């Protein structure tokens, strides 16, 4: 079994090449064969049963689709009350019945419910430097859950169990469509004879992975038996994001905070507009894309996780305790006034300078014992333990 924390940056990069997973990602389809052993333990039916039992996901997080339409939730859930809050509880026997009849089960955000899938999603996040969500798809038979469609995000599909038939048709009549777009009426690509174009067709088996870029049409159907796969979805930063950050900066500009001169003379209104355009162009020329991306990274979310009892009690962790770095992306360190500063999830932390080598070692290795961390950071063991305890209180590390 491949370490889920290295699924994409490790074996997949070795198979398709690092360039395909960076500069050409989101623009080209690819197929990769990792072998069933590489994903066998990533997420199993035992894991699915445990998630359904302990997390009790309810619609719309868990939902059923069949032949392109959602299955009414009343057919597989029942109303219940928990802590005075109305809920929908999935009924096992009803779920089994719908699945036997050809419904497709969709379970969103499995990465938030299963550590292995979460580790794989984090690995992909470090590769593409964008937020990632992993959804599970399960079906029996030859039916389909959805009609031919396109997604408003890029996807990595990892086949876990059984087989599924895919047709990838390519981009449609609108290039790079988005979720919040002005045109969702675009159509799939067609050949000269009017038939839907297909750039790749095949049956995915366990251990095989495909990448379908945003806006690319595809058709997915069952092959008669069981099929379970994970879809890791992510949305890349676009020019819209660059422009939105520029718009937020306009609040600092007095010219843009002024009221528009609705009742002024036409010449006065044109003069005001010219002033807005001139200042906007000036700011846009200076609005560096690298700075925008760096700011986006600094606001990159971290997973909600807890480090009790170490984050509360004063005792430093022992040398054998395992320390896990919480930030998904390694934050750059900034040295200022004899201290070190890091920005994580939009929050800036200023720490004693002694924390710098500890943070650098954690950013590189992510998981180390306190003793190993002290050795790699070159800091005394007791001092390292105290730094780790402080980092835990700031939700920058977990201690196991």
CSV table of C-alpha atoms in Angstrom, one decimal:
chain,number,residue,atom,x,y,z
A,1,UNK,CA,0.0,0.0,0.0
A,2,UNK,CA,1.3,3.4,-1.0
A,3,UNK,CA,1.5,6.0,1.9
A,4,UNK,CA,-1.7,8.0,1.3
A,5,UNK,CA,0.3,11.1,2.3
A,6,UNK,CA,2.4,10.5,-0.9
A,7,UNK,CA,-0.1,9.2,-3.3
A,8,UNK,CA,0.1,12.0,-5.8
A,9,UNK,CA,3.5,13.5,-5.2
A,10,UNK,CA,5.1,10.0,-5.1
A,11,UNK,CA,3.9,7.2,-7.3
A,12,UNK,CA,1.6,9.2,-9.6
A,13,UNK,CA,4.4,11.8,-10.2
A,14,UNK,CA,6.7,8.9,-11.1
A,15,UNK,CA,4.3,7.5,-13.6
A,16,UNK,CA,3.0,10.6,-15.4
A,17,UNK,CA,5.9,13.0,-14.7
A,18,UNK,CA,6.1,16.0,-12.5
A,19,UNK,CA,5.4,18.4,-15.3
A,20,UNK,CA,2.1,16.8,-16.1
A,21,UNK,CA,1.0,17.3,-12.5
A,22,UNK,CA,2.1,21.0,-12.4
A,23,UNK,CA,2.4,23.0,-15.6
A,24,UNK,CA,0.0,20.8,-17.8
A,25,UNK,CA,-2.5,20.0,-15.0
A,26,UNK,CA,-6.0,21.4,-15.7
A,27,UNK,CA,-5.3,21.5,-19.4
A,28,UNK,CA,-4.7,17.9,-20.5
A,29,UNK,CA,-6.4,14.6,-19.7
A,30,UNK,CA,-4.2,11.8,-18.5
A,31,UNK,CA,-4.5,8.1,-17.5
A,32,UNK,CA,-2.1,6.4,-15.1
A,33,UNK,CA,-1.8,2.8,-13.9
A,34,UNK,CA,-0.5,2.6,-10.3
A,35,UNK,CA,-1.7,-1.0,-9.6
A,36,UNK,CA,-4.4,-2.2,-7.2
A,37,UNK,CA,-1.9,-2.5,-4.4
A,38,UNK,CA,-1.3,1.2,-4.4
A,39,UNK,CA,-4.9,2.0,-3.4
A,40,UNK,CA,-6.1,-1.2,-1.8
A,41,UNK,CA,-6.1,0.2,1.7
A,42,UNK,CA,-6.8,3.9,0.8
A,43,UNK,CA,-10.5,3.4,1.5
A,44,UNK,CA,-12.3,0.1,1.8
A,45,UNK,CA,-15.9,-1.1,2.3
A,46,UNK,CA,-15.0,-1.5,6.0
A,47,UNK,CA,-14.0,2.1,6.0
A,48,UNK,CA,-17.2,3.1,4.3
A,49,UNK,CA,-19.3,1.1,6.8
A,50,UNK,CA,-17.4,2.8,9.7
A,51,UNK,CA,-18.0,6.3,8.3
A,52,UNK,CA,-21.7,5.7,7.7
A,53,UNK,CA,-22.0,4.3,11.3
A,54,UNK,CA,-19.9,6.8,13.3
A,55,UNK,CA,-20.3,10.0,11.2
A,56,UNK,CA,-24.0,9.5,10.3
A,57,UNK,CA,-23.8,11.7,7.1
A,58,UNK,CA,-27.2,12.9,6.0
A,59,UNK,CA,-28.4,14.6,2.8
A,60,UNK,CA,-27.1,16.5,1.0
A,61,UNK,CA,-23.7,15.3,2.1
A,62,UNK,CA,-24.9,11.8,1.4
A,63,UNK,CA,-27.2,11.4,-1.6
A,64,UNK,CA,-28.4,9.0,-4.2
A,65,UNK,CA,-28.7,9.6,-8.0
A,66,UNK,CA,-30.1,7.4,-10.7
A,67,UNK,CA,-30.3,7.9,-14.5
A,68,UNK,CA,-29.4,11.6,-14.1
A,69,UNK,CA,-31.8,12.5,-11.4
A,70,UNK,CA,-31.6,12.6,-7.6
A,71,UNK,CA,-33.4,9.9,-5.7
A,72,UNK,CA,-36.0,11.5,-3.3
A,73,UNK,CA,-34.5,11.5,0.2
A,74,UNK,CA,-37.7,10.1,1.7
A,75,UNK,CA,-37.0,6.8,-0.1
A,76,UNK,CA,-33.8,6.1,1.9
A,77,UNK,CA,-33.9,8.3,5.0
A,78,UNK,CA,-36.2,8.9,8.0
A,79,UNK,CA,-36.8,12.0,10.1
A,80,UNK,CA,-35.3,12.1,13.5
A,81,UNK,CA,-34.5,14.6,16.3
A,82,UNK,CA,-31.1,15.0,17.9
A,83,UNK,CA,-30.6,17.6,20.6
A,84,UNK,CA,-33.8,19.2,19.6
A,85,UNK,CA,-32.6,19.5,16.0
A,86,UNK,CA,-34.4,17.8,13.1
A,87,UNK,CA,-32.3,15.4,11.1
A,88,UNK,CA,-32.5,12.9,8.3
A,89,UNK,CA,-31.1,9.5,9.2
A,90,UNK,CA,-30.1,7.0,6.5
A,91,UNK,CA,-32.1,3.8,6.8
A,92,UNK,CA,-29.8,0.8,6.1
A,93,UNK,CA,-32.4,-1.5,4.5
A,94,UNK,CA,-33.8,1.4,2.4
A,95,UNK,CA,-30.2,2.3,1.2
A,96,UNK,CA,-29.5,-1.3,0.3
A,97,UNK,CA,-32.8,-1.5,-1.7
A,98,UNK,CA,-32.0,1.7,-3.7
A,99,UNK,CA,-28.5,0.5,-4.5
A,100,UNK,CA,-29.7,-2.9,-5.6
A,101,UNK,CA,-32.1,-1.0,-8.0
A,102,UNK,CA,-29.2,0.8,-9.6
A,103,UNK,CA,-28.9,4.0,-7.6
A,104,UNK,CA,-25.5,5.6,-7.3
A,105,UNK,CA,-24.3,6.7,-3.8
A,106,UNK,CA,-22.4,10.0,-3.5
A,107,UNK,CA,-20.7,10.9,-0.3
A,108,UNK,CA,-19.1,14.3,-0.1
A,109,UNK,CA,-16.0,15.4,1.8
A,110,UNK,CA,-14.8,11.9,2.7
A,111,UNK,CA,-11.4,13.5,3.4
A,112,UNK,CA,-13.0,15.1,6.5
A,113,UNK,CA,-14.2,11.8,7.8
A,114,UNK,CA,-11.3,9.4,7.1
A,115,UNK,CA,-7.6,10.0,7.9
A,116,UNK,CA,-6.2,8.1,5.0
A,117,UNK,CA,-8.3,10.0,2.4
A,118,UNK,CA,-7.5,13.2,4.2
A,119,UNK,CA,-3.8,12.5,4.0
A,120,UNK,CA,-4.1,11.9,0.2
A,121,UNK,CA,-6.1,15.1,-0.2
A,122,UNK,CA,-3.5,17.0,1.7
A,123,UNK,CA,-0.8,15.5,-0.5
A,124,UNK,CA,-2.6,16.7,-3.6
A,125,UNK,CA,-3.1,20.1,-2.0
A,126,UNK,CA,0.6,20.5,-1.6
A,127,UNK,CA,1.1,19.6,-5.2
A,128,UNK,CA,-1.5,21.9,-6.8
A,129,UNK,CA,-1.5,24.5,-4.0
A,130,UNK,CA,-5.3,24.7,-4.1
A,131,UNK,CA,-8.0,23.4,-1.8
A,132,UNK,CA,-9.1,19.8,-2.4
A,133,UNK,CA,-12.2,17.9,-1.6
A,134,UNK,CA,-12.6,14.1,-2.0
A,135,UNK,CA,-16.0,12.6,-2.8
A,136,UNK,CA,-16.9,8.9,-2.9
A,137,UNK,CA,-19.0,7.3,-5.7
A,138,UNK,CA,-20.5,3.8,-5.3
A,139,UNK,CA,-22.7,1.9,-7.7
A,140,UNK,CA,-23.8,-1.6,-8.7
A,141,UNK,CA,-25.1,-2.7,-12.1
A,142,UNK,CA,-25.0,-1.0,-15.5
A,143,UNK,CA,-26.9,2.2,-14.7
A,144,UNK,CA,-25.5,5.7,-14.4
A,145,UNK,CA,-25.9,8.2,-11.6
A,146,UNK,CA,-25.5,11.3,-13.9
A,147,UNK,CA,-26.0,12.2,-17.5
A,148,UNK,CA,-23.2,13.3,-19.8
A,149,UNK,CA,-21.9,16.4,-18.0
A,150,UNK,CA,-18.9,18.7,-17.1
A,151,UNK,CA,-17.6,19.7,-13.7
A,152,UNK,CA,-16.8,23.3,-12.7
A,153,UNK,CA,-13.5,22.0,-11.0
A,154,UNK,CA,-10.6,19.8,-12.0
A,155,UNK,CA,-10.8,16.2,-10.9
A,156,UNK,CA,-8.5,13.2,-10.1
A,157,UNK,CA,-10.5,9.9,-10.2
A,158,UNK,CA,-9.0,7.0,-8.2
A,159,UNK,CA,-10.7,3.6,-8.8
A,160,UNK,CA,-10.8,1.6,-5.6
A,161,UNK,CA,-13.1,-1.4,-6.2
A,162,UNK,CA,-14.6,-3.0,-9.2
A,163,UNK,CA,-14.8,-1.3,-12.6
A,164,UNK,CA,-16.5,1.6,-14.3
A,165,UNK,CA,-16.8,2.7,-17.9
A,166,UNK,CA,-15.7,6.2,-18.8
A,167,UNK,CA,-16.0,8.3,-22.0
A,168,UNK,CA,-14.1,11.6,-21.9
A,169,UNK,CA,-15.3,14.0,-24.6
A,170,UNK,CA,-13.1,17.0,-24.1
A,171,UNK,CA,-13.9,20.7,-23.7
A,172,UNK,CA,-17.2,22.0,-25.0
A,173,UNK,CA,-18.3,25.1,-26.7
A,174,UNK,CA,-17.3,27.4,-23.9
A,175,UNK,CA,-13.6,27.3,-22.8
A,176,UNK,CA,-12.9,27.3,-19.1
A,177,UNK,CA,-16.5,27.4,-17.8
A,178,UNK,CA,-16.9,28.3,-14.1
A,179,UNK,CA,-19.4,27.6,-11.3
A,180,UNK,CA,-20.4,31.3,-11.1
A,181,UNK,CA,-20.6,31.9,-14.8
A,182,UNK,CA,-22.7,33.8,-17.2
A,183,UNK,CA,-23.2,30.9,-19.6
A,184,UNK,CA,-24.1,27.3,-18.6
A,185,UNK,CA,-25.8,26.5,-21.9
A,186,UNK,CA,-22.6,25.4,-23.7
A,187,UNK,CA,-22.6,21.9,-25.3
A,188,UNK,CA,-20.3,18.9,-25.6
A,189,UNK,CA,-17.8,18.8,-28.5
A,190,UNK,CA,-19.0,17.0,-31.7
A,191,UNK,CA,-17.3,15.3,-34.6
A,192,UNK,CA,-18.0,16.2,-38.3
A,193,UNK,CA,-20.8,13.7,-38.4
A,194,UNK,CA,-22.6,15.4,-35.4
A,195,UNK,CA,-21.8,12.7,-32.9
A,196,UNK,CA,-20.3,13.6,-29.5
A,197,UNK,CA,-16.6,13.6,-29.8
A,198,UNK,CA,-14.6,11.2,-27.6
A,199,UNK,CA,-10.9,11.6,-26.8
A,200,UNK,CA,-10.6,8.7,-24.4
A,201,UNK,CA,-12.8,5.7,-23.6
A,202,UNK,CA,-12.0,2.8,-21.3
A,203,UNK,CA,-12.9,0.8,-18.2
A,204,UNK,CA,-11.2,1.9,-15.0
A,205,UNK,CA,-9.9,-0.8,-12.7
A,206,UNK,CA,-8.6,-0.7,-9.1
A,207,UNK,CA,-5.3,1.3,-9.0
A,208,UNK,CA,-6.0,3.3,-12.2
A,209,UNK,CA,-6.3,7.1,-12.1
A,210,UNK,CA,-7.5,9.6,-14.6
A,211,UNK,CA,-7.4,13.4,-14.6
A,212,UNK,CA,-10.4,15.2,-16.1
A,213,UNK,CA,-9.9,19.0,-16.4
A,214,UNK,CA,-12.5,21.5,-15.5
A,215,UNK,CA,-15.2,22.0,-18.2
A,216,UNK,CA,-14.4,18.7,-20.0
A,217,UNK,CA,-17.5,16.7,-20.8
A,218,UNK,CA,-17.7,13.0,-19.8
A,219,UNK,CA,-20.1,10.1,-19.6
A,220,UNK,CA,-19.8,7.5,-16.8
A,221,UNK,CA,-21.7,4.2,-16.5
A,222,UNK,CA,-21.5,1.0,-14.4
A,223,UNK,CA,-20.2,-2.2,-16.0
A,224,UNK,CA,-22.6,-4.7,-14.3
A,225,UNK,CA,-20.8,-5.3,-11.0
A,226,UNK,CA,-19.7,-3.0,-8.2
A,227,UNK,CA,-17.7,0.2,-8.7
A,228,UNK,CA,-16.3,2.4,-5.9
A,229,UNK,CA,-14.1,5.4,-6.7
A,230,UNK,CA,-12.8,8.6,-5.1
A,231,UNK,CA,-12.9,11.9,-6.9
A,232,UNK,CA,-10.4,14.5,-5.7
A,233,UNK,CA,-11.7,17.8,-6.9
A,234,UNK,CA,-9.9,21.2,-6.8
A,235,UNK,CA,-10.5,24.6,-8.3
A,236,UNK,CA,-7.5,26.6,-9.6
A,237,UNK,CA,-7.0,30.3,-9.1
A,238,UNK,CA,-8.1,32.3,-12.2
A,239,UNK,CA,-8.0,35.9,-13.4
A,240,UNK,CA,-11.3,36.4,-11.6
A,241,UNK,CA,-9.5,35.7,-8.3
A,242,UNK,CA,-6.7,38.1,-9.2
A,243,UNK,CA,-9.4,40.8,-10.0
A,244,UNK,CA,-11.3,40.1,-6.8
A,245,UNK,CA,-8.2,40.8,-4.7
A,246,UNK,CA,-7.7,44.0,-6.6
A,247,UNK,CA,-11.3,45.0,-6.0
A,248,UNK,CA,-10.9,44.4,-2.2
A,249,UNK,CA,-7.9,46.7,-2.3
A,250,UNK,CA,-10.0,49.5,-3.8
A,251,UNK,CA,-11.6,50.1,-0.3
A,252,UNK,CA,-8.3,51.7,0.6
A,253,UNK,CA,-8.7,54.3,-2.2
A,254,UNK,CA,-10.6,57.5,-1.4
A,255,UNK,CA,-11.5,57.9,-5.1
A,256,UNK,CA,-13.4,54.6,-5.1
A,257,UNK,CA,-15.1,55.2,-1.8
A,258,UNK,CA,-16.7,58.4,-3.0
A,259,UNK,CA,-20.3,58.4,-4.1
A,260,UNK,CA,-20.9,58.3,-7.9
A,261,UNK,CA,-22.0,61.8,-9.0
A,262,UNK,CA,-25.4,60.7,-10.2
A,263,UNK,CA,-26.9,64.2,-10.3
A,264,UNK,CA,-23.8,66.1,-11.5
A,265,UNK,CA,-23.5,67.4,-15.1
A,266,UNK,CA,-22.5,64.9,-17.8
A,267,UNK,CA,-19.0,66.4,-18.1
A,268,UNK,CA,-18.5,66.0,-14.3
A,269,UNK,CA,-19.6,62.3,-14.4
A,270,UNK,CA,-17.2,61.6,-17.3
A,271,UNK,CA,-14.4,63.3,-15.4
A,272,UNK,CA,-15.1,61.1,-12.4
A,273,UNK,CA,-15.2,58.0,-14.5
A,274,UNK,CA,-11.9,58.9,-16.1
A,275,UNK,CA,-10.3,59.3,-12.7
A,276,UNK,CA,-11.6,55.9,-11.6
A,277,UNK,CA,-10.3,54.2,-14.8
A,278,UNK,CA,-6.9,55.9,-14.5
A,279,UNK,CA,-6.4,54.9,-10.9
A,280,UNK,CA,-7.7,51.4,-11.6
A,281,UNK,CA,-5.2,50.9,-14.4
A,282,UNK,CA,-2.4,52.2,-12.2
A,283,UNK,CA,-3.3,49.8,-9.4
A,284,UNK,CA,-3.8,46.9,-11.8
A,285,UNK,CA,-0.3,47.4,-13.4
A,286,UNK,CA,1.2,47.3,-9.9
A,287,UNK,CA,-0.9,44.4,-8.7
A,288,UNK,CA,1.7,41.7,-8.8
A,289,UNK,CA,0.4,38.2,-9.5
A,290,UNK,CA,3.1,36.6,-7.4
A,291,UNK,CA,2.0,38.7,-4.4
A,292,UNK,CA,-1.6,37.6,-5.0
A,293,UNK,CA,-0.7,34.0,-5.1
A,294,UNK,CA,1.4,34.4,-1.9
A,295,UNK,CA,-1.5,36.0,-0.2
A,296,UNK,CA,-3.7,33.2,-1.3
A,297,UNK,CA,-1.3,30.7,0.1
A,298,UNK,CA,-1.1,32.6,3.4
A,299,UNK,CA,-4.9,32.2,3.7
A,300,UNK,CA,-4.8,28.5,2.8
A,301,UNK,CA,-7.1,26.6,5.3
A,302,UNK,CA,-5.8,24.1,7.8
A,303,UNK,CA,-7.7,21.0,8.8
A,304,UNK,CA,-9.7,21.2,12.1
A,305,UNK,CA,-7.8,18.9,14.5
A,306,UNK,CA,-7.1,18.8,18.2
A,307,UNK,CA,-4.0,18.2,20.4
A,308,UNK,CA,-5.5,17.5,23.8
A,309,UNK,CA,-4.2,17.3,26.5
A,310,UNK,CA,-0.9,18.9,25.4
A,311,UNK,CA,-2.4,22.1,24.0
A,312,UNK,CA,-3.9,22.9,27.5
A,313,UNK,CA,-1.5,21.5,30.1
A,314,UNK,CA,1.9,23.0,30.8
A,315,UNK,CA,3.9,19.8,30.7
A,316,UNK,CA,6.1,19.5,27.6
A,317,UNK,CA,5.8,16.4,25.5
A,318,UNK,CA,8.3,13.5,26.1
A,319,UNK,CA,11.0,12.7,23.5
A,320,UNK,CA,9.1,9.8,22.0
A,321,UNK,CA,5.9,11.8,21.3
A,322,UNK,CA,5.1,12.2,17.6
A,323,UNK,CA,4.7,15.8,16.3
A,324,UNK,CA,2.6,16.4,13.2
A,325,UNK,CA,2.7,19.7,11.3
A,326,UNK,CA,-0.8,21.2,10.9
A,327,UNK,CA,-0.5,23.7,8.0
A,328,UNK,CA,-1.1,21.9,4.7
A,329,UNK,CA,1.2,24.2,2.8
A,330,UNK,CA,4.6,25.0,4.4
A,331,UNK,CA,4.4,28.7,5.4
A,332,UNK,CA,7.4,30.9,4.6
A,333,UNK,CA,9.3,32.2,7.7
A,334,UNK,CA,9.9,35.9,8.2
A,335,UNK,CA,12.5,37.1,10.6
A,336,UNK,CA,11.7,40.5,12.3
A,337,UNK,CA,12.9,42.1,15.5
A,338,UNK,CA,14.6,39.0,16.8
A,339,UNK,CA,11.4,36.9,16.3
A,340,UNK,CA,10.1,34.7,13.6
A,341,UNK,CA,6.7,35.2,12.0
A,342,UNK,CA,4.5,32.8,10.0
A,343,UNK,CA,1.1,33.3,8.4
A,344,UNK,CA,-1.3,30.3,8.5
A,345,UNK,CA,-5.0,30.4,7.5
A,346,UNK,CA,-5.0,34.1,7.3
A,347,UNK,CA,-3.6,34.5,10.9
A,348,UNK,CA,-0.1,35.8,11.6
A,349,UNK,CA,1.9,34.3,14.4
A,350,UNK,CA,5.0,36.0,15.9
A,351,UNK,CA,7.2,33.5,17.8
A,352,UNK,CA,10.6,33.5,19.6
A,353,UNK,CA,13.5,33.1,17.2
A,354,UNK,CA,14.3,29.7,18.7
A,355,UNK,CA,11.1,28.4,17.0
A,356,UNK,CA,12.5,29.0,13.5
A,357,UNK,CA,14.7,25.8,13.1
A,358,UNK,CA,11.9,23.7,14.6
A,359,UNK,CA,9.3,25.1,12.2
A,360,UNK,CA,11.7,24.6,9.2
A,361,UNK,CA,12.3,20.9,10.2
A,362,UNK,CA,8.5,20.4,10.6
A,363,UNK,CA,7.7,22.0,7.3
A,364,UNK,CA,10.2,19.7,5.5
A,365,UNK,CA,9.4,16.4,7.3
A,366,UNK,CA,5.9,17.1,8.6
A,367,UNK,CA,5.9,14.2,11.1
A,368,UNK,CA,8.8,13.7,13.6
A,369,UNK,CA,9.2,12.6,17.2
A,370,UNK,CA,10.3,15.3,19.6
A,371,UNK,CA,13.7,13.7,19.8
A,372,UNK,CA,14.1,13.5,16.0
A,373,UNK,CA,12.9,17.0,15.7
A,374,UNK,CA,15.5,18.3,18.2
A,375,UNK,CA,18.2,16.5,16.2
A,376,UNK,CA,17.1,17.8,12.8
A,377,UNK,CA,16.5,21.4,14.1
A,378,UNK,CA,19.8,21.4,16.0
A,379,UNK,CA,18.1,22.6,19.2
A,380,UNK,CA,18.3,21.2,22.7
A,381,UNK,CA,15.7,18.5,23.5
A,382,UNK,CA,14.1,20.4,26.4
A,383,UNK,CA,13.9,23.6,24.4
A,384,UNK,CA,12.5,21.8,21.4
A,385,UNK,CA,9.8,20.2,23.7
A,386,UNK,CA,8.8,23.7,25.0
A,387,UNK,CA,8.6,25.1,21.5
A,388,UNK,CA,6.4,22.1,20.4
A,389,UNK,CA,4.1,22.8,23.4
A,390,UNK,CA,3.8,26.4,22.3
A,391,UNK,CA,3.1,25.5,18.7
A,392,UNK,CA,0.3,23.1,19.9
A,393,UNK,CA,-1.4,25.9,21.7
A,394,UNK,CA,-1.5,27.9,18.5
A,395,UNK,CA,-2.9,24.9,16.6
A,396,UNK,CA,0.3,24.7,14.4
A,397,UNK,CA,1.2,21.1,15.5
A,398,UNK,CA,-0.5,18.0,16.8
A,399,UNK,CA,1.1,15.8,19.5
A,400,UNK,CA,0.4,12.1,19.5
